[in-house]
């Protein structure tokens, strides 16, 4: 079976984890300190704080900005539900906005419209764009809207570690950027995540929020606010650290595979059987999702691909379709089509262009019997 994705763990990374296990320093330690510093350097930001998942990253970011009951946060319709869950967990209301068909990310013009027309009853506090699958959102537009209406910006860069635009890395354009190290992401620590920020005050608050609400005081650590435990372990940090130097070359390999997909899919694209995303040079290619023409039933396509030993899956969810976070204020359309017809194809560094050809020829057969 050609899998949708496979983690890329070297023997060197495995022995680094074993070394930490032998050291007995299991929670916070040298590996976590170094991984935070190395990630901050890689991203080009002042501070990185490791946390236990991408969802924890989103939650501490929103909490650190004092977002809670009576507040509202703009998020895209097409994403992983954790984006909305993190907002709901704080007590705030997610305001769901449609995405762009060409790159699956939040439509910045709709964000501006929602902010301009906002009438409450909640206080609109933040925009949470998602760099879906590694495509960098137009952050200039998002930040312009945020400045104009006094909103915070929390980037859900869970699938976008290494994605960049105009020399800046995804996750460093807003107040806080949130990353996930789940095995479906390019760099993995099993479970894990991180927040990135340039603000010393937000960094201190997020360190406190991940660690039982404790802050350093004159006589040692003190409990200063109610919070939970969102720490990453030292051995997970050791695993992540050994992958970071490889990340950019892995993304380059993913670009080659994505370009091979687009090229080999061209007969299907020309017939309008499938459409493919825009692949900007800064895309991190965490997932490669195509969209099937509405005449095809995706569930049977997935089943028939599996019969040909190729694992495929839906790409992400439409929050409005799931219906768990209240009614949308605006009419949405694109996210629902992407949710219904999106098909994620295998994408990981250790697959080859010949694997891409296998996937595409199976797909042509499944769609057209040829
Ligand atoms: C993976 C993902 C998350 C959640 O990350 P976890 O580490 O699984 O909690 C959140 N948002 C997006 C867009 C994701 O892709």
Short mmCIF file of C-alpha atoms and ligand atoms in Angstrom, two decimals:
data_model
loop_
_atom_site.label_atom_id
_atom_site.label_comp_id
_atom_site.label_asym_id
_atom_site.label_seq_id
_atom_site.Cartn_x
_atom_site.Cartn_y
_atom_site.Cartn_z
CA UNK A 1 0.00 0.00 0.00
CA UNK A 2 1.34 3.42 -0.94
CA UNK A 3 0.55 5.44 2.20
CA UNK A 4 -0.79 8.98 2.26
CA UNK A 5 2.10 10.06 4.45
CA UNK A 6 5.00 8.60 6.40
CA UNK A 7 7.09 10.14 9.16
CA UNK A 8 10.77 10.54 8.35
CA UNK A 9 12.68 9.42 11.47
CA UNK A 10 16.41 8.75 11.13
CA UNK A 11 18.47 6.35 13.25
CA UNK A 12 20.30 9.41 14.56
CA UNK A 13 16.99 10.86 15.83
CA UNK A 14 16.10 7.54 17.45
CA UNK A 15 19.39 7.38 19.32
CA UNK A 16 19.00 11.00 20.45
CA UNK A 17 15.64 10.02 21.99
CA UNK A 18 17.22 6.98 23.64
CA UNK A 19 19.96 9.19 25.10
CA UNK A 20 17.35 11.44 26.74
CA UNK A 21 15.50 8.40 28.11
CA UNK A 22 18.76 7.14 29.64
CA UNK A 23 19.51 10.59 31.12
CA UNK A 24 16.35 10.57 33.26
CA UNK A 25 15.64 14.22 32.34
CA UNK A 26 12.25 13.50 30.80
CA UNK A 27 10.16 16.67 30.91
CA UNK A 28 11.93 19.98 30.48
CA UNK A 29 15.65 19.80 29.69
CA UNK A 30 18.52 20.69 27.46
CA UNK A 31 16.93 19.30 24.29
CA UNK A 32 13.77 21.38 24.82
CA UNK A 33 15.78 24.57 25.48
CA UNK A 34 17.88 24.00 22.36
CA UNK A 35 14.90 23.07 20.16
CA UNK A 36 13.16 26.30 21.20
CA UNK A 37 16.25 28.35 20.34
CA UNK A 38 16.87 26.55 17.05
CA UNK A 39 13.25 26.90 15.96
CA UNK A 40 13.30 30.64 16.80
CA UNK A 41 16.44 31.03 14.70
CA UNK A 42 14.95 29.02 11.82
CA UNK A 43 11.74 31.05 11.89
CA UNK A 44 13.51 34.38 12.42
CA UNK A 45 11.49 35.36 15.48
CA UNK A 46 12.36 36.25 19.08
CA UNK A 47 10.74 33.41 21.00
CA UNK A 48 9.45 29.90 20.51
CA UNK A 49 7.64 27.97 23.24
CA UNK A 50 7.17 24.24 22.84
CA UNK A 51 3.76 22.78 23.74
CA UNK A 52 2.14 19.37 23.65
CA UNK A 53 0.16 19.73 20.39
CA UNK A 54 -0.91 22.14 17.67
CA UNK A 55 -4.26 22.46 19.42
CA UNK A 56 -2.51 23.39 22.68
CA UNK A 57 -0.54 26.00 20.71
CA UNK A 58 -3.76 27.59 19.41
CA UNK A 59 -5.32 27.49 22.88
CA UNK A 60 -2.42 29.15 24.73
CA UNK A 61 -2.10 31.79 21.98
CA UNK A 62 -5.76 32.80 22.34
CA UNK A 63 -5.59 32.69 26.15
CA UNK A 64 -2.44 34.81 26.18
CA UNK A 65 -4.31 37.45 24.16
CA UNK A 66 -7.09 37.34 26.82
CA UNK A 67 -9.65 36.13 24.31
CA UNK A 68 -12.63 34.54 26.03
CA UNK A 69 -16.37 34.74 26.68
CA UNK A 70 -18.03 37.66 24.91
CA UNK A 71 -15.37 37.71 22.16
CA UNK A 72 -15.44 36.57 18.53
CA UNK A 73 -12.61 35.28 16.31
CA UNK A 74 -12.65 35.05 12.51
CA UNK A 75 -11.53 31.66 11.15
CA UNK A 76 -11.75 29.92 7.75
CA UNK A 77 -14.41 27.33 6.93
CA UNK A 78 -11.98 24.85 5.39
CA UNK A 79 -9.53 23.60 8.04
CA UNK A 80 -9.00 20.97 10.71
CA UNK A 81 -11.67 21.36 13.46
CA UNK A 82 -9.00 22.15 16.11
CA UNK A 83 -8.96 25.72 14.71
CA UNK A 84 -12.59 26.21 15.78
CA UNK A 85 -12.30 24.07 18.91
CA UNK A 86 -9.49 26.21 20.30
CA UNK A 87 -11.66 29.32 19.92
CA UNK A 88 -14.69 27.58 21.45
CA UNK A 89 -12.53 26.30 24.37
CA UNK A 90 -11.79 29.89 25.42
CA UNK A 91 -15.53 30.70 25.45
CA UNK A 92 -15.27 32.94 22.37
CA UNK A 93 -17.38 32.44 19.23
CA UNK A 94 -15.75 31.35 15.95
CA UNK A 95 -16.92 33.45 12.99
CA UNK A 96 -16.58 31.19 9.98
CA UNK A 97 -15.55 32.76 6.66
CA UNK A 98 -15.20 31.15 3.23
CA UNK A 99 -11.92 30.23 1.53
CA UNK A 100 -10.41 30.75 -1.93
CA UNK A 101 -10.80 27.97 -4.49
CA UNK A 102 -7.26 28.35 -5.84
CA UNK A 103 -5.30 27.85 -2.61
CA UNK A 104 -7.89 26.67 -0.01
CA UNK A 105 -7.06 29.49 2.44
CA UNK A 106 -9.27 32.20 4.01
CA UNK A 107 -10.49 34.89 1.59
CA UNK A 108 -8.84 38.11 2.89
CA UNK A 109 -11.45 40.31 1.18
CA UNK A 110 -14.23 38.49 3.04
CA UNK A 111 -12.30 38.94 6.30
CA UNK A 112 -12.18 42.69 5.63
CA UNK A 113 -15.92 42.69 4.86
CA UNK A 114 -16.79 40.82 8.08
CA UNK A 115 -14.64 43.19 10.16
CA UNK A 116 -16.09 46.28 8.43
CA UNK A 117 -19.69 45.16 8.90
CA UNK A 118 -19.27 43.74 12.42
CA UNK A 119 -22.18 44.68 14.71
CA UNK A 120 -21.68 42.30 17.61
CA UNK A 121 -23.13 41.34 20.03
CA UNK A 122 -19.66 39.89 20.77
CA UNK A 123 -16.49 41.95 20.65
CA UNK A 124 -14.57 41.05 17.49
CA UNK A 125 -11.06 40.43 18.81
CA UNK A 126 -8.93 38.42 16.40
CA UNK A 127 -8.37 36.89 12.99
CA UNK A 128 -7.01 33.34 12.88
CA UNK A 129 -5.92 32.60 9.28
CA UNK A 130 -4.87 29.01 8.53
CA UNK A 131 -1.94 28.36 6.18
CA UNK A 132 -3.80 25.31 4.96
CA UNK A 133 -1.60 22.46 3.70
CA UNK A 134 1.36 24.90 3.70
CA UNK A 135 0.02 27.64 1.42
CA UNK A 136 0.88 31.04 2.96
CA UNK A 137 -2.19 33.27 3.38
CA UNK A 138 -1.96 36.84 2.04
CA UNK A 139 -0.81 38.19 5.41
CA UNK A 140 -0.33 41.73 4.17
CA UNK A 141 -4.07 42.02 3.60
CA UNK A 142 -4.93 40.22 6.84
CA UNK A 143 -2.60 42.45 8.88
CA UNK A 144 -3.96 45.59 7.19
CA UNK A 145 -7.50 44.60 8.21
CA UNK A 146 -6.31 43.72 11.72
CA UNK A 147 -4.60 47.09 12.18
CA UNK A 148 -7.61 48.98 10.79
CA UNK A 149 -10.06 47.34 13.21
CA UNK A 150 -7.76 46.80 16.20
CA UNK A 151 -7.73 42.98 15.93
CA UNK A 152 -5.06 40.48 16.99
CA UNK A 153 -3.71 37.96 14.50
CA UNK A 154 -3.08 34.33 15.49
CA UNK A 155 -1.71 32.26 12.61
CA UNK A 156 -2.68 28.60 12.50
CA UNK A 157 0.53 27.45 10.85
CA UNK A 158 0.00 23.87 12.08
CA UNK A 159 0.75 22.45 8.64
CA UNK A 160 3.06 25.21 7.49
CA UNK A 161 6.40 24.91 9.28
CA UNK A 162 8.93 26.04 6.66
CA UNK A 163 6.41 27.79 4.40
CA UNK A 164 7.49 31.33 3.52
CA UNK A 165 6.60 34.48 1.64
CA UNK A 166 8.74 37.55 0.81
CA UNK A 167 11.56 36.35 3.06
CA UNK A 168 9.31 35.86 6.11
CA UNK A 169 8.25 32.48 7.49
CA UNK A 170 4.60 31.46 7.99
CA UNK A 171 3.80 31.84 11.68
CA UNK A 172 5.85 35.02 12.14
CA UNK A 173 3.55 37.56 10.46
CA UNK A 174 0.94 37.91 13.21
CA UNK A 175 0.99 38.31 17.00
CA UNK A 176 1.46 34.58 17.55
CA UNK A 177 2.10 31.69 15.14
CA UNK A 178 1.03 28.13 16.04
CA UNK A 179 2.66 24.92 14.80
CA UNK A 180 1.89 21.21 15.09
CA UNK A 181 4.35 18.29 15.14
CA UNK A 182 1.71 15.59 14.65
CA UNK A 183 2.92 12.69 12.44
CA UNK A 184 0.87 14.00 9.50
CA UNK A 185 3.00 17.15 9.50
CA UNK A 186 6.40 17.32 7.81
CA UNK A 187 8.39 17.52 11.07
CA UNK A 188 7.02 15.31 13.83
CA UNK A 189 7.57 14.62 17.53
CA UNK A 190 4.66 12.14 17.74
CA UNK A 191 2.37 14.64 19.40
CA UNK A 192 3.68 18.16 19.83
CA UNK A 193 3.52 21.78 18.85
CA UNK A 194 4.98 25.23 19.34
CA UNK A 195 4.05 28.89 19.46
CA UNK A 196 6.21 31.63 17.98
CA UNK A 197 6.12 35.32 18.81
CA UNK A 198 8.21 38.49 18.80
CA UNK A 199 6.53 39.78 21.96
CA UNK A 200 8.40 39.19 25.22
CA UNK A 201 5.22 39.74 27.23
CA UNK A 202 3.17 37.23 25.21
CA UNK A 203 6.03 34.71 25.38
CA UNK A 204 6.19 34.94 29.19
CA UNK A 205 2.41 34.53 29.44
CA UNK A 206 2.42 31.50 27.12
CA UNK A 207 5.25 29.85 29.11
CA UNK A 208 3.08 30.33 32.18
CA UNK A 209 -0.05 28.99 30.48
CA UNK A 210 1.64 25.78 29.32
CA UNK A 211 2.97 25.10 32.83
CA UNK A 212 0.08 25.09 35.33
CA UNK A 213 -0.07 28.91 35.45
CA UNK A 214 3.33 29.15 37.15
CA UNK A 215 5.64 32.13 36.80
CA UNK A 216 9.11 32.78 38.19
CA UNK A 217 9.05 35.01 41.28
CA UNK A 218 11.67 36.27 43.76
CA UNK A 219 11.42 33.11 45.85
CA UNK A 220 11.04 30.59 43.03
CA UNK A 221 8.05 29.49 40.92
CA UNK A 222 4.62 30.72 42.01
CA UNK A 223 1.13 29.81 40.84
CA UNK A 224 -0.36 33.00 39.42
CA UNK A 225 -3.36 31.93 37.32
CA UNK A 226 -5.44 28.83 36.63
CA UNK A 227 -4.04 26.93 33.66
CA UNK A 228 -3.32 23.45 32.43
CA UNK A 229 -0.29 21.34 31.53
CA UNK A 230 0.63 21.68 27.86
CA UNK A 231 4.36 20.82 28.11
CA UNK A 232 6.30 18.88 25.49
CA UNK A 233 8.77 16.29 26.77
CA UNK A 234 12.54 16.54 26.48
CA UNK A 235 12.70 13.33 24.41
CA UNK A 236 10.11 14.64 21.96
CA UNK A 237 12.22 17.79 21.62
CA UNK A 238 15.26 15.59 20.87
CA UNK A 239 13.26 13.94 18.06
CA UNK A 240 12.18 17.28 16.59
CA UNK A 241 15.63 18.85 16.83
CA UNK A 242 17.20 16.11 14.68
CA UNK A 243 14.68 16.79 11.89
CA UNK A 244 14.92 20.58 11.75
CA UNK A 245 18.23 20.71 9.80
CA UNK A 246 16.61 18.46 7.14
CA UNK A 247 13.35 20.36 6.84
CA UNK A 248 14.14 22.69 3.93
CA UNK A 249 15.54 19.87 1.82
CA UNK A 250 12.45 17.78 2.59
CA UNK A 251 10.22 20.64 1.45
CA UNK A 252 12.25 20.92 -1.76
CA UNK A 253 11.65 17.20 -2.42
CA UNK A 254 7.94 17.69 -1.77
CA UNK A 255 7.92 20.50 -4.36
CA UNK A 256 9.41 18.16 -6.94
CA UNK A 257 6.70 15.62 -6.20
CA UNK A 258 3.95 18.26 -6.31
CA UNK A 259 5.24 19.52 -9.68
CA UNK A 260 5.34 15.95 -10.95
CA UNK A 261 1.71 15.50 -9.86
CA UNK A 262 0.60 18.68 -11.66
CA UNK A 263 2.43 17.63 -14.83
CA UNK A 264 1.17 14.03 -14.86
CA UNK A 265 -2.37 15.14 -13.99
CA UNK A 266 -2.57 17.56 -16.93
CA UNK A 267 -4.79 15.30 -19.12
CA UNK A 268 -7.28 15.04 -16.22
CA UNK A 269 -7.03 18.78 -15.55
CA UNK A 270 -7.66 19.56 -19.25
CA UNK A 271 -10.80 17.39 -19.19
CA UNK A 272 -11.93 19.21 -16.02
CA UNK A 273 -12.00 15.91 -14.11
CA UNK A 274 -9.80 17.38 -11.40
CA UNK A 275 -8.38 20.75 -10.40
CA UNK A 276 -5.07 21.34 -8.63
CA UNK A 277 -3.97 24.06 -6.19
CA UNK A 278 -1.76 27.02 -6.93
CA UNK A 279 1.80 26.06 -5.91
CA UNK A 280 3.60 29.23 -4.86
CA UNK A 281 7.36 28.88 -4.30
CA UNK A 282 6.91 29.37 -0.54
CA UNK A 283 4.35 26.55 -0.21
CA UNK A 284 5.52 23.89 2.25
CA UNK A 285 3.56 21.08 0.48
CA UNK A 286 2.52 19.38 3.73
CA UNK A 287 -0.50 17.93 1.92
CA UNK A 288 -1.20 17.75 -1.82
CA UNK A 289 -4.95 17.92 -2.32
CA UNK A 290 -6.72 17.95 -5.68
CA UNK A 291 -10.44 18.61 -6.16
CA UNK A 292 -12.59 16.08 -8.02
CA UNK A 293 -15.25 17.26 -10.45
CA UNK A 294 -18.69 17.10 -8.75
CA UNK A 295 -19.75 14.27 -11.09
CA UNK A 296 -17.44 11.89 -9.16
CA UNK A 297 -18.36 10.30 -5.83
CA UNK A 298 -15.32 10.79 -3.64
CA UNK A 299 -16.03 7.90 -1.24
CA UNK A 300 -15.99 5.41 -4.12
CA UNK A 301 -12.87 7.04 -5.59
CA UNK A 302 -11.09 6.57 -2.23
CA UNK A 303 -12.27 2.94 -2.04
CA UNK A 304 -11.18 2.16 -5.61
CA UNK A 305 -7.81 3.85 -5.11
CA UNK A 306 -7.35 1.63 -2.07
CA UNK A 307 -8.09 -1.43 -4.22
CA UNK A 308 -5.18 -0.31 -6.34
CA UNK A 309 -3.02 -0.13 -3.18
CA UNK A 310 -2.99 3.68 -3.03
CA UNK A 311 -4.13 5.41 0.13
CA UNK A 312 -5.99 8.70 -0.43
CA UNK A 313 -8.29 10.67 1.85
CA UNK A 314 -10.35 13.80 2.19
CA UNK A 315 -8.20 16.90 2.73
CA UNK A 316 -9.81 18.96 5.48
CA UNK A 317 -13.29 19.65 6.87
CA UNK A 318 -15.87 22.35 6.25
CA UNK A 319 -16.71 23.70 9.71
CA UNK A 320 -20.08 24.98 8.51
CA UNK A 321 -20.97 21.54 7.17
CA UNK A 322 -19.97 19.90 10.46
CA UNK A 323 -22.25 22.45 12.15
CA UNK A 324 -20.76 22.23 15.65
CA UNK A 325 -19.81 25.89 16.15
CA UNK A 326 -23.06 27.78 15.52
CA UNK A 327 -24.60 29.18 12.39
CA UNK A 328 -22.45 31.09 9.90
CA UNK A 329 -23.23 34.79 9.51
CA UNK A 330 -22.47 34.73 5.80
CA UNK A 331 -23.22 32.49 2.85
CA UNK A 332 -20.39 30.05 2.22
CA UNK A 333 -19.71 27.82 -0.72
CA UNK A 334 -16.10 27.06 -1.60
CA UNK A 335 -15.14 25.33 1.67
CA UNK A 336 -18.09 22.99 1.34
CA UNK A 337 -17.08 21.94 -2.18
CA UNK A 338 -13.47 21.37 -1.03
CA UNK A 339 -14.75 19.28 1.87
CA UNK A 340 -17.00 17.19 -0.39
CA UNK A 341 -14.68 16.77 -3.40
CA UNK A 342 -11.14 17.29 -2.07
CA UNK A 343 -8.81 14.30 -2.44
CA UNK A 344 -5.45 14.27 -0.64
CA UNK A 345 -2.84 12.23 -2.56
CA UNK A 346 0.24 10.52 -1.10
CA UNK A 347 2.94 13.07 -0.22
CA UNK A 348 6.06 12.32 1.79
CA UNK A 349 9.79 12.67 1.14
CA UNK A 350 10.60 9.02 0.64
CA UNK A 351 8.18 8.50 -2.23
CA UNK A 352 9.44 8.85 -5.80
CA UNK A 353 8.26 10.37 -9.08
CA UNK A 354 7.52 6.82 -10.15
CA UNK A 355 5.14 6.54 -7.15
CA UNK A 356 3.49 9.75 -8.39
CA UNK A 357 3.02 8.08 -11.78
CA UNK A 358 1.46 5.04 -10.09
CA UNK A 359 -1.00 7.27 -8.22
CA UNK A 360 -1.97 9.23 -11.31
CA UNK A 361 -2.41 6.20 -13.55
CA UNK A 362 -4.57 4.54 -10.90
CA UNK A 363 -6.60 7.75 -10.62
CA UNK A 364 -7.11 7.96 -14.41
CA UNK A 365 -8.29 4.37 -14.35
CA UNK A 366 -10.67 4.98 -11.44
CA UNK A 367 -12.14 8.14 -12.97
CA UNK A 368 -12.28 7.12 -16.64
CA UNK A 369 -11.57 3.41 -16.84
CA UNK A 370 -8.38 4.15 -18.80
C1 LIG B 1 -2.93 19.40 12.46
C2 LIG B 1 -3.66 20.68 12.59
C3 LIG B 1 -4.07 21.18 13.83
C4 LIG B 1 -3.96 20.38 15.10
O1 LIG B 1 -2.70 20.00 15.47
P1 LIG B 1 -2.54 18.81 16.57
O2 LIG B 1 -1.08 18.79 16.81
O3 LIG B 1 -3.05 17.56 15.94
O4 LIG B 1 -3.32 19.22 17.76
C5 LIG B 1 -4.67 22.42 13.88
N1 LIG B 1 -4.89 23.14 12.77
C6 LIG B 1 -4.53 22.69 11.55
C7 LIG B 1 -4.77 23.54 10.35
C8 LIG B 1 -3.92 21.44 11.41
O5 LIG B 1 -3.60 21.00 10.21
#
